Amino acid sequence: MKYLKNSWQSRTFTVLLVSIVVSVLLVTLEQTQWAEQINQQGYSHSGGGDGQRNISTILMYVLPFVKEFILIGIPLGLALLVMKLITGLKFLVSRNKKG
Amino acid sequence: MSDWKENLHKTRYVMDVLLLFSFMLISAPQSTGIAAHEWLSLFFVVPLVIHLLLHWDWIKKSFLRLFTRIQGKERFSIIWNYLLYLLMLTVFVSGFLVSVALLPALNIDLNIQGFWSKIHHDSATLIMPMLGVHLALYWSWIVKLSKQMLKKKVQV
Ligand code: HEM
Ligand code: HEM
């Protein structure tokens, strides 16, 4: 906790201030052509269209978390794989250079 | 386990676990219900700010480090963390602008735009894979600390 208490008030203030300024800038996105176009088309959830999916109540609570595990886990695994490949390649290159 | 408050890495670890749990909870509004989703998201600011406070040195130094000779991985993670921050703010901002429970409870009326609904849905979906890569970048630290924390538990 002692690390957290280190001048936390001024730091929290800074983080919040910067975040609020950036957020206000983000809100101005609604004035863009892009936003106007989406508003005109109207937006509705693509998944909820049929509204008659027959899934059990338990699944209804569990599936959102399954989705999260997949959407977080697979990129995590892929990124680890890419990093391993880069390390491996670097090793090969440096070994070849040496001789 | 009891000494975690005295050790920076262990403090980070405990707070990171909390952060991940709360993130996963608020990313499942279909399970929690929309009203709980909105209030929980508001409180999510606390673990998020703590996460940033525990990396204050990084915040101060990261930008200038981009202009020095650093490894590709560090350069990537600095830019990735900036993007993650921006996206997180986008999720928050758009979330407030499509609020159906929190803002009305505070007597703030707003006209919900299709644009912000789409942005909230898209950014909240995109932030999950971004978080996956964020975690991958610190994977060796996560594994090391997990082992340390577990070892301590057995001894106590
Ligand atoms: C939402 C869930 C998030 C989780 C679960 C998470 C988790 C982690 C973990 C496990 C680490 C490495 C361990 C550590 O040093 O604490 C880390 C580091 C870091 N995270 Fe996050 N993080 C999240 C969101 C964010 C966001 C939104 C930002 C915004 C900028 C951010 C910025 C950082 C920084 C700056 C570091 C340290 C980088 C370094 O020292 O090189 N994190 N995070
Ligand atoms: C880090 C913060 C947040 C995350 C990760 C997040 C994530 C999500 C996700 C994944 C959905 C489901 C979207 C879909 O499948 O269409 C959702 C819906 C929703 N969120 Fe958030 N949210 C956050 C913050 C907020 C905040 C602060 C509010 C309001 C105060 C909010 C209000 C809503 C509402 C009203 C919906 C339902 C409307 C819709 O589905 O378009 N969210 N959020």
Short mmCIF file of C-alpha atoms and ligand atoms in Angstrom, two decimals:
data_model
loop_
_atom_site.label_atom_id
_atom_site.label_comp_id
_atom_site.label_asym_id
_atom_site.label_seq_id
_atom_site.Cartn_x
_atom_site.Cartn_y
_atom_site.Cartn_z
CA MET A 1 0.00 0.00 0.00
CA LYS A 2 2.85 2.34 0.71
CA TYR A 3 3.58 2.51 -3.03
CA LEU A 4 0.04 3.50 -3.71
CA LYS A 5 -0.04 6.23 -1.11
CA ASN A 6 2.93 8.00 -2.66
CA SER A 7 1.52 11.46 -3.46
CA TRP A 8 -1.59 9.74 -4.70
CA GLN A 9 -3.80 12.81 -4.56
CA SER A 10 -1.86 14.90 -7.05
CA ARG A 11 -1.28 11.88 -9.29
CA THR A 12 -4.93 10.84 -9.29
CA PHE A 13 -5.85 14.42 -10.02
CA THR A 14 -3.48 14.46 -12.99
CA VAL A 15 -4.76 11.16 -14.39
CA LEU A 16 -8.38 12.25 -14.05
CA LEU A 17 -7.72 15.69 -15.51
CA VAL A 18 -5.95 14.30 -18.59
CA SER A 19 -8.66 11.66 -19.00
CA ILE A 20 -11.44 14.21 -18.82
CA VAL A 21 -9.77 16.46 -21.40
CA VAL A 22 -9.29 13.53 -23.79
CA SER A 23 -12.87 12.40 -23.14
CA VAL A 24 -14.23 15.81 -24.07
CA LEU A 25 -12.27 15.61 -27.31
CA LEU A 26 -13.73 12.15 -27.93
CA VAL A 27 -17.27 13.49 -27.49
CA THR A 28 -16.69 15.88 -30.38
CA LEU A 29 -16.58 12.82 -32.64
CA GLU A 30 -20.37 13.02 -32.72
CA GLN A 31 -20.07 16.14 -34.86
CA THR A 32 -18.28 14.27 -37.63
CA GLN A 33 -19.75 13.14 -40.92
CA TRP A 34 -19.03 9.60 -39.87
CA ALA A 35 -21.27 9.88 -36.80
CA GLU A 36 -24.01 11.52 -38.80
CA GLN A 37 -23.97 8.73 -41.31
CA ILE A 38 -24.29 6.03 -38.64
CA ASN A 39 -27.07 7.97 -36.90
CA GLN A 40 -28.97 8.25 -40.15
CA GLN A 41 -28.66 4.55 -40.90
CA GLY A 42 -29.73 3.79 -37.35
CA TYR A 43 -27.95 1.19 -35.31
CA SER A 44 -29.34 -2.01 -33.91
CA HIS A 45 -27.65 -5.05 -32.50
CA SER A 46 -26.81 -7.51 -35.20
CA GLY A 47 -27.02 -10.48 -32.83
CA GLY A 48 -30.38 -9.74 -31.27
CA GLY A 49 -32.38 -9.76 -34.47
CA ASP A 50 -34.05 -13.12 -34.28
CA GLY A 51 -34.77 -12.94 -30.54
CA GLN A 52 -35.86 -16.54 -30.40
CA ARG A 53 -32.69 -18.36 -29.55
CA ASN A 54 -33.49 -21.31 -27.37
CA ILE A 55 -30.67 -21.48 -24.91
CA SER A 56 -30.86 -22.51 -21.31
CA THR A 57 -30.83 -19.90 -18.55
CA ILE A 58 -27.46 -21.05 -17.23
CA LEU A 59 -25.87 -20.74 -20.67
CA MET A 60 -27.26 -17.24 -20.96
CA TYR A 61 -25.20 -16.21 -17.94
CA VAL A 62 -22.14 -18.22 -18.85
CA LEU A 63 -21.80 -17.46 -22.57
CA PRO A 64 -20.75 -13.79 -22.16
CA PHE A 65 -17.83 -14.96 -20.04
CA VAL A 66 -16.94 -17.69 -22.52
CA LYS A 67 -16.88 -15.01 -25.19
CA GLU A 68 -14.51 -12.93 -23.06
CA PHE A 69 -12.15 -15.84 -22.43
CA ILE A 70 -11.99 -16.46 -26.17
CA LEU A 71 -11.64 -12.82 -27.19
CA ILE A 72 -8.92 -12.20 -24.59
CA GLY A 73 -7.28 -15.63 -24.59
CA ILE A 74 -6.75 -16.25 -28.29
CA PRO A 75 -5.01 -12.91 -29.00
CA LEU A 76 -2.98 -13.51 -25.84
CA GLY A 77 -1.85 -16.91 -27.13
CA LEU A 78 -1.16 -15.60 -30.62
CA ALA A 79 0.90 -12.72 -29.25
CA LEU A 80 2.95 -15.15 -27.13
CA LEU A 81 3.52 -17.28 -30.22
CA VAL A 82 4.66 -14.32 -32.30
CA MET A 83 7.03 -13.19 -29.55
CA LYS A 84 8.49 -16.71 -29.31
CA LEU A 85 8.96 -16.80 -33.08
CA ILE A 86 10.71 -13.43 -33.10
CA THR A 87 13.03 -14.51 -30.29
CA GLY A 88 13.76 -17.74 -32.15
CA LEU A 89 14.47 -15.94 -35.39
CA LYS A 90 16.76 -13.47 -33.66
CA PHE A 91 18.66 -16.37 -32.12
CA LEU A 92 19.06 -18.07 -35.50
CA VAL A 93 20.22 -14.87 -37.17
CA SER A 94 22.80 -14.13 -34.48
CA ARG A 95 24.09 -17.73 -34.57
CA ASN A 96 24.50 -17.58 -38.34
CA LYS A 97 26.39 -14.31 -38.06
CA LYS A 98 28.86 -15.80 -35.64
CA GLY A 99 29.70 -18.43 -38.00
CA MET B 1 1.03 -13.53 1.18
CA SER B 2 0.74 -11.16 4.14
CA ASP B 3 3.71 -9.06 3.02
CA TRP B 4 2.21 -8.09 -0.32
CA LYS B 5 1.61 -4.52 0.73
CA GLU B 6 5.33 -3.98 1.39
CA ASN B 7 6.49 -5.23 -1.99
CA LEU B 8 5.81 -3.21 -5.12
CA HIS B 9 5.53 -6.21 -7.42
CA LYS B 10 3.20 -8.06 -5.11
CA THR B 11 1.06 -4.98 -4.64
CA ARG B 12 0.83 -4.72 -8.40
CA TYR B 13 -0.06 -8.38 -8.66
CA VAL B 14 -2.93 -8.22 -6.19
CA MET B 15 -4.26 -5.05 -7.82
CA ASP B 16 -3.90 -6.53 -11.31
CA VAL B 17 -5.92 -9.59 -10.32
CA LEU B 18 -8.61 -7.29 -8.95
CA LEU B 19 -8.49 -5.23 -12.14
CA LEU B 20 -8.84 -8.27 -14.38
CA PHE B 21 -11.75 -9.63 -12.35
CA SER B 22 -13.63 -6.36 -12.37
CA PHE B 23 -12.94 -5.91 -16.07
CA MET B 24 -14.36 -9.33 -16.86
CA LEU B 25 -17.39 -8.67 -14.70
CA ILE B 26 -18.30 -5.41 -16.38
CA SER B 27 -17.61 -6.80 -19.83
CA ALA B 28 -20.54 -9.17 -19.43
CA PRO B 29 -23.58 -6.89 -19.15
CA GLN B 30 -25.81 -9.67 -20.46
CA SER B 31 -24.99 -11.60 -17.28
CA THR B 32 -25.04 -8.77 -14.75
CA GLY B 33 -27.89 -6.74 -16.18
CA ILE B 34 -27.45 -3.28 -17.65
CA ALA B 35 -28.04 -1.28 -14.44
CA ALA B 36 -25.37 -3.23 -12.54
CA HIS B 37 -23.13 -2.93 -15.58
CA GLU B 38 -23.29 0.84 -15.50
CA TRP B 39 -22.69 1.25 -11.76
CA LEU B 40 -19.91 -1.34 -11.70
CA SER B 41 -18.24 0.41 -14.64
CA LEU B 42 -18.27 3.63 -12.67
CA PHE B 43 -16.46 1.96 -9.76
CA PHE B 44 -14.07 0.30 -12.21
CA VAL B 45 -12.36 3.70 -12.39
CA VAL B 46 -10.82 2.96 -8.98
CA PRO B 47 -8.81 -0.20 -9.86
CA LEU B 48 -7.95 1.39 -13.19
CA VAL B 49 -6.49 4.52 -11.61
CA ILE B 50 -4.66 2.34 -9.08
CA HIS B 51 -3.16 0.41 -12.00
CA LEU B 52 -1.85 3.65 -13.44
CA LEU B 53 -0.62 5.00 -10.09
CA LEU B 54 1.41 1.84 -9.57
CA HIS B 55 3.17 2.56 -12.87
CA TRP B 56 3.84 6.23 -12.31
CA ASP B 57 7.48 5.95 -13.35
CA TRP B 58 6.41 4.43 -16.63
CA ILE B 59 3.92 7.22 -17.22
CA LYS B 60 6.58 9.85 -16.62
CA LYS B 61 9.26 8.24 -18.75
CA SER B 62 7.52 6.29 -21.49
CA PHE B 63 6.98 9.08 -23.99
CA LEU B 64 10.60 10.27 -24.03
CA ARG B 65 11.83 6.70 -24.18
CA LEU B 66 10.15 6.37 -27.56
CA PHE B 67 12.83 8.71 -28.92
CA THR B 68 15.76 6.75 -27.55
CA ARG B 69 17.28 3.48 -28.65
CA ILE B 70 15.07 0.87 -27.05
CA GLN B 71 14.14 -2.67 -27.98
CA GLY B 72 11.34 -3.25 -30.43
CA LYS B 73 9.25 -4.97 -27.78
CA GLU B 74 9.39 -2.01 -25.42
CA ARG B 75 8.54 0.42 -28.22
CA PHE B 76 5.60 -1.76 -29.16
CA SER B 77 4.30 -1.99 -25.62
CA ILE B 78 4.54 1.76 -25.04
CA ILE B 79 2.46 2.46 -28.15
CA TRP B 80 0.11 -0.39 -27.32
CA ASN B 81 -0.48 0.95 -23.81
CA TYR B 82 -1.27 4.41 -25.20
CA LEU B 83 -3.78 2.89 -27.59
CA LEU B 84 -5.27 0.79 -24.80
CA TYR B 85 -5.71 3.93 -22.72
CA LEU B 86 -7.43 5.75 -25.58
CA LEU B 87 -9.70 2.82 -26.27
CA MET B 88 -10.57 2.47 -22.59
CA LEU B 89 -11.59 6.13 -22.52
CA THR B 90 -13.65 5.59 -25.66
CA VAL B 91 -15.49 2.71 -23.97
CA PHE B 92 -16.17 4.88 -20.94
CA VAL B 93 -17.28 7.96 -22.84
CA SER B 94 -19.55 6.03 -25.19
CA GLY B 95 -20.86 4.01 -22.23
CA PHE B 96 -21.99 7.16 -20.45
CA LEU B 97 -23.56 8.48 -23.63
CA VAL B 98 -25.73 5.36 -23.99
CA SER B 99 -26.56 5.12 -20.29
CA VAL B 100 -30.09 3.97 -19.55
CA ALA B 101 -29.77 3.60 -15.78
CA LEU B 102 -26.94 5.64 -14.29
CA LEU B 103 -27.45 9.04 -15.87
CA PRO B 104 -31.26 8.87 -15.64
CA ALA B 105 -30.85 8.02 -11.93
CA LEU B 106 -28.86 11.23 -11.60
CA ASN B 107 -31.66 13.08 -13.36
CA ILE B 108 -29.62 13.62 -16.48
CA ASP B 109 -31.63 13.09 -19.61
CA LEU B 110 -29.93 12.25 -22.80
CA ASN B 111 -30.87 11.45 -26.31
CA ILE B 112 -29.14 8.17 -27.16
CA GLN B 113 -27.54 8.18 -30.58
CA GLY B 114 -27.05 5.12 -32.75
CA PHE B 115 -23.52 6.31 -33.28
CA TRP B 116 -22.55 5.99 -29.59
CA SER B 117 -24.30 2.64 -29.24
CA LYS B 118 -22.24 1.34 -32.12
CA ILE B 119 -19.04 2.87 -30.72
CA HIS B 120 -19.71 1.38 -27.27
CA HIS B 121 -20.38 -2.04 -28.70
CA ASP B 122 -17.40 -1.97 -31.06
CA SER B 123 -14.88 -0.47 -28.65
CA ALA B 124 -15.95 -2.76 -25.78
CA THR B 125 -15.49 -5.74 -28.09
CA LEU B 126 -12.17 -4.53 -29.47
CA ILE B 127 -10.71 -3.84 -26.05
CA MET B 128 -10.81 -7.56 -25.17
CA PRO B 129 -8.23 -8.68 -27.78
CA MET B 130 -6.23 -5.54 -26.99
CA LEU B 131 -6.16 -6.57 -23.35
CA GLY B 132 -5.08 -10.08 -24.43
CA VAL B 133 -2.00 -8.64 -26.13
CA HIS B 134 -1.40 -6.31 -23.15
CA LEU B 135 -1.30 -9.36 -20.89
CA ALA B 136 0.92 -11.30 -23.30
CA LEU B 137 3.50 -8.50 -23.18
CA TYR B 138 3.90 -9.04 -19.43
CA TRP B 139 3.39 -12.80 -19.48
CA SER B 140 6.75 -13.79 -18.01
CA TRP B 141 6.16 -11.38 -15.12
CA ILE B 142 2.67 -12.82 -14.57
CA VAL B 143 4.03 -16.39 -14.48
CA LYS B 144 6.91 -15.45 -12.17
CA LEU B 145 4.71 -13.55 -9.71
CA SER B 146 2.02 -16.24 -9.74
CA LYS B 147 4.63 -18.78 -8.66
CA GLN B 148 5.93 -16.48 -5.92
CA MET B 149 2.47 -15.77 -4.58
CA LEU B 150 1.53 -19.45 -4.52
CA LYS B 151 4.74 -20.44 -2.77
CA LYS B 152 4.11 -17.94 0.01
CA LYS B 153 0.63 -19.25 0.53
CA VAL B 154 1.83 -22.80 1.18
CA GLN B 155 4.36 -21.65 3.76
CA VAL B 156 1.94 -19.59 5.82
C1 HEM C 1 -8.33 -3.62 -17.99
C2 HEM C 1 -7.56 -4.45 -17.53
C3 HEM C 1 -6.04 -4.40 -17.43
C4 HEM C 1 -5.36 -5.43 -16.90
C5 HEM C 1 -5.92 -6.74 -16.35
C6 HEM C 1 -3.95 -5.09 -16.93
C7 HEM C 1 -2.92 -5.90 -16.48
C8 HEM C 1 -1.59 -5.57 -16.49
C9 HEM C 1 -0.52 -6.43 -16.08
C10 HEM C 1 -0.70 -7.86 -15.55
C11 HEM C 1 0.63 -5.75 -16.21
C12 HEM C 1 2.04 -6.25 -15.92
C13 HEM C 1 2.30 -6.31 -14.47
C14 HEM C 1 2.48 -5.03 -13.80
O1 HEM C 1 3.57 -4.44 -13.92
O2 HEM C 1 1.53 -4.59 -13.13
C15 HEM C 1 0.32 -4.44 -16.69
C16 HEM C 1 1.24 -3.45 -16.94
C17 HEM C 1 0.92 -2.20 -17.38
N1 HEM C 1 -0.34 -1.75 -17.75
FE1 HEM C 1 -2.05 -2.78 -17.63
N2 HEM C 1 -3.80 -3.83 -17.47
C18 HEM C 1 -5.07 -3.37 -17.80
C19 HEM C 1 -5.36 -2.15 -18.37
C20 HEM C 1 -4.46 -1.15 -18.62
C21 HEM C 1 -4.79 0.13 -19.20
C22 HEM C 1 -6.18 0.58 -19.65
C23 HEM C 1 -3.66 0.83 -19.26
C24 HEM C 1 -3.60 2.25 -19.80
C25 HEM C 1 -2.59 2.84 -20.20
C26 HEM C 1 -2.58 0.01 -18.72
C27 HEM C 1 -1.24 0.38 -18.57
C28 HEM C 1 -0.24 -0.42 -18.12
C29 HEM C 1 1.14 0.00 -17.95
C30 HEM C 1 1.65 1.41 -18.22
C31 HEM C 1 1.86 -1.11 -17.51
C32 HEM C 1 3.35 -1.17 -17.18
C33 HEM C 1 4.18 -1.16 -18.38
C34 HEM C 1 5.65 -1.35 -18.08
O3 HEM C 1 6.05 -1.30 -16.92
O4 HEM C 1 6.37 -1.55 -19.06
N3 HEM C 1 -3.12 -1.20 -18.34
N4 HEM C 1 -1.06 -4.35 -16.88
C1 HEM C 2 -14.72 -0.03 -18.95
C2 HEM C 2 -15.93 0.22 -19.04
C3 HEM C 2 -16.97 -0.54 -19.84
C4 HEM C 2 -16.89 -1.74 -20.53
C5 HEM C 2 -15.70 -2.66 -20.69
C6 HEM C 2 -18.21 -1.96 -21.11
C7 HEM C 2 -18.56 -3.06 -21.88
C8 HEM C 2 -19.81 -3.26 -22.43
C9 HEM C 2 -20.18 -4.37 -23.26
C10 HEM C 2 -19.25 -5.51 -23.66
C11 HEM C 2 -21.48 -4.21 -23.61
C12 HEM C 2 -22.30 -5.13 -24.49
C13 HEM C 2 -22.39 -4.47 -25.83
C14 HEM C 2 -23.07 -5.30 -26.83
O1 HEM C 2 -22.88 -6.50 -26.87
O2 HEM C 2 -23.79 -4.68 -27.62
C15 HEM C 2 -21.98 -3.01 -22.99
C16 HEM C 2 -23.28 -2.51 -23.11
C17 HEM C 2 -23.75 -1.40 -22.47
N1 HEM C 2 -23.00 -0.54 -21.67
FE1 HEM C 2 -21.04 -0.73 -21.25
N2 HEM C 2 -19.05 -0.92 -20.77
C18 HEM C 2 -18.33 -0.03 -19.98
C19 HEM C 2 -18.76 1.14 -19.41
C20 HEM C 2 -20.08 1.58 -19.45
C21 HEM C 2 -20.57 2.76 -18.76
C22 HEM C 2 -19.70 3.69 -17.90
C23 HEM C 2 -21.90 2.86 -19.04
C24 HEM C 2 -22.90 3.89 -18.58
C25 HEM C 2 -22.81 4.65 -17.60
C26 HEM C 2 -22.25 1.75 -19.90
C27 HEM C 2 -23.52 1.51 -20.42
C28 HEM C 2 -23.85 0.46 -21.23
C29 HEM C 2 -25.18 0.23 -21.76
C30 HEM C 2 -26.41 1.12 -21.52
C31 HEM C 2 -25.11 -0.92 -22.53
C32 HEM C 2 -26.27 -1.58 -23.27
C33 HEM C 2 -26.54 -0.89 -24.54
C34 HEM C 2 -26.00 -1.63 -25.65
O3 HEM C 2 -25.92 -2.87 -25.57
O4 HEM C 2 -25.64 -0.97 -26.63
N3 HEM C 2 -21.12 0.98 -20.14
N4 HEM C 2 -20.92 -2.43 -22.28
#
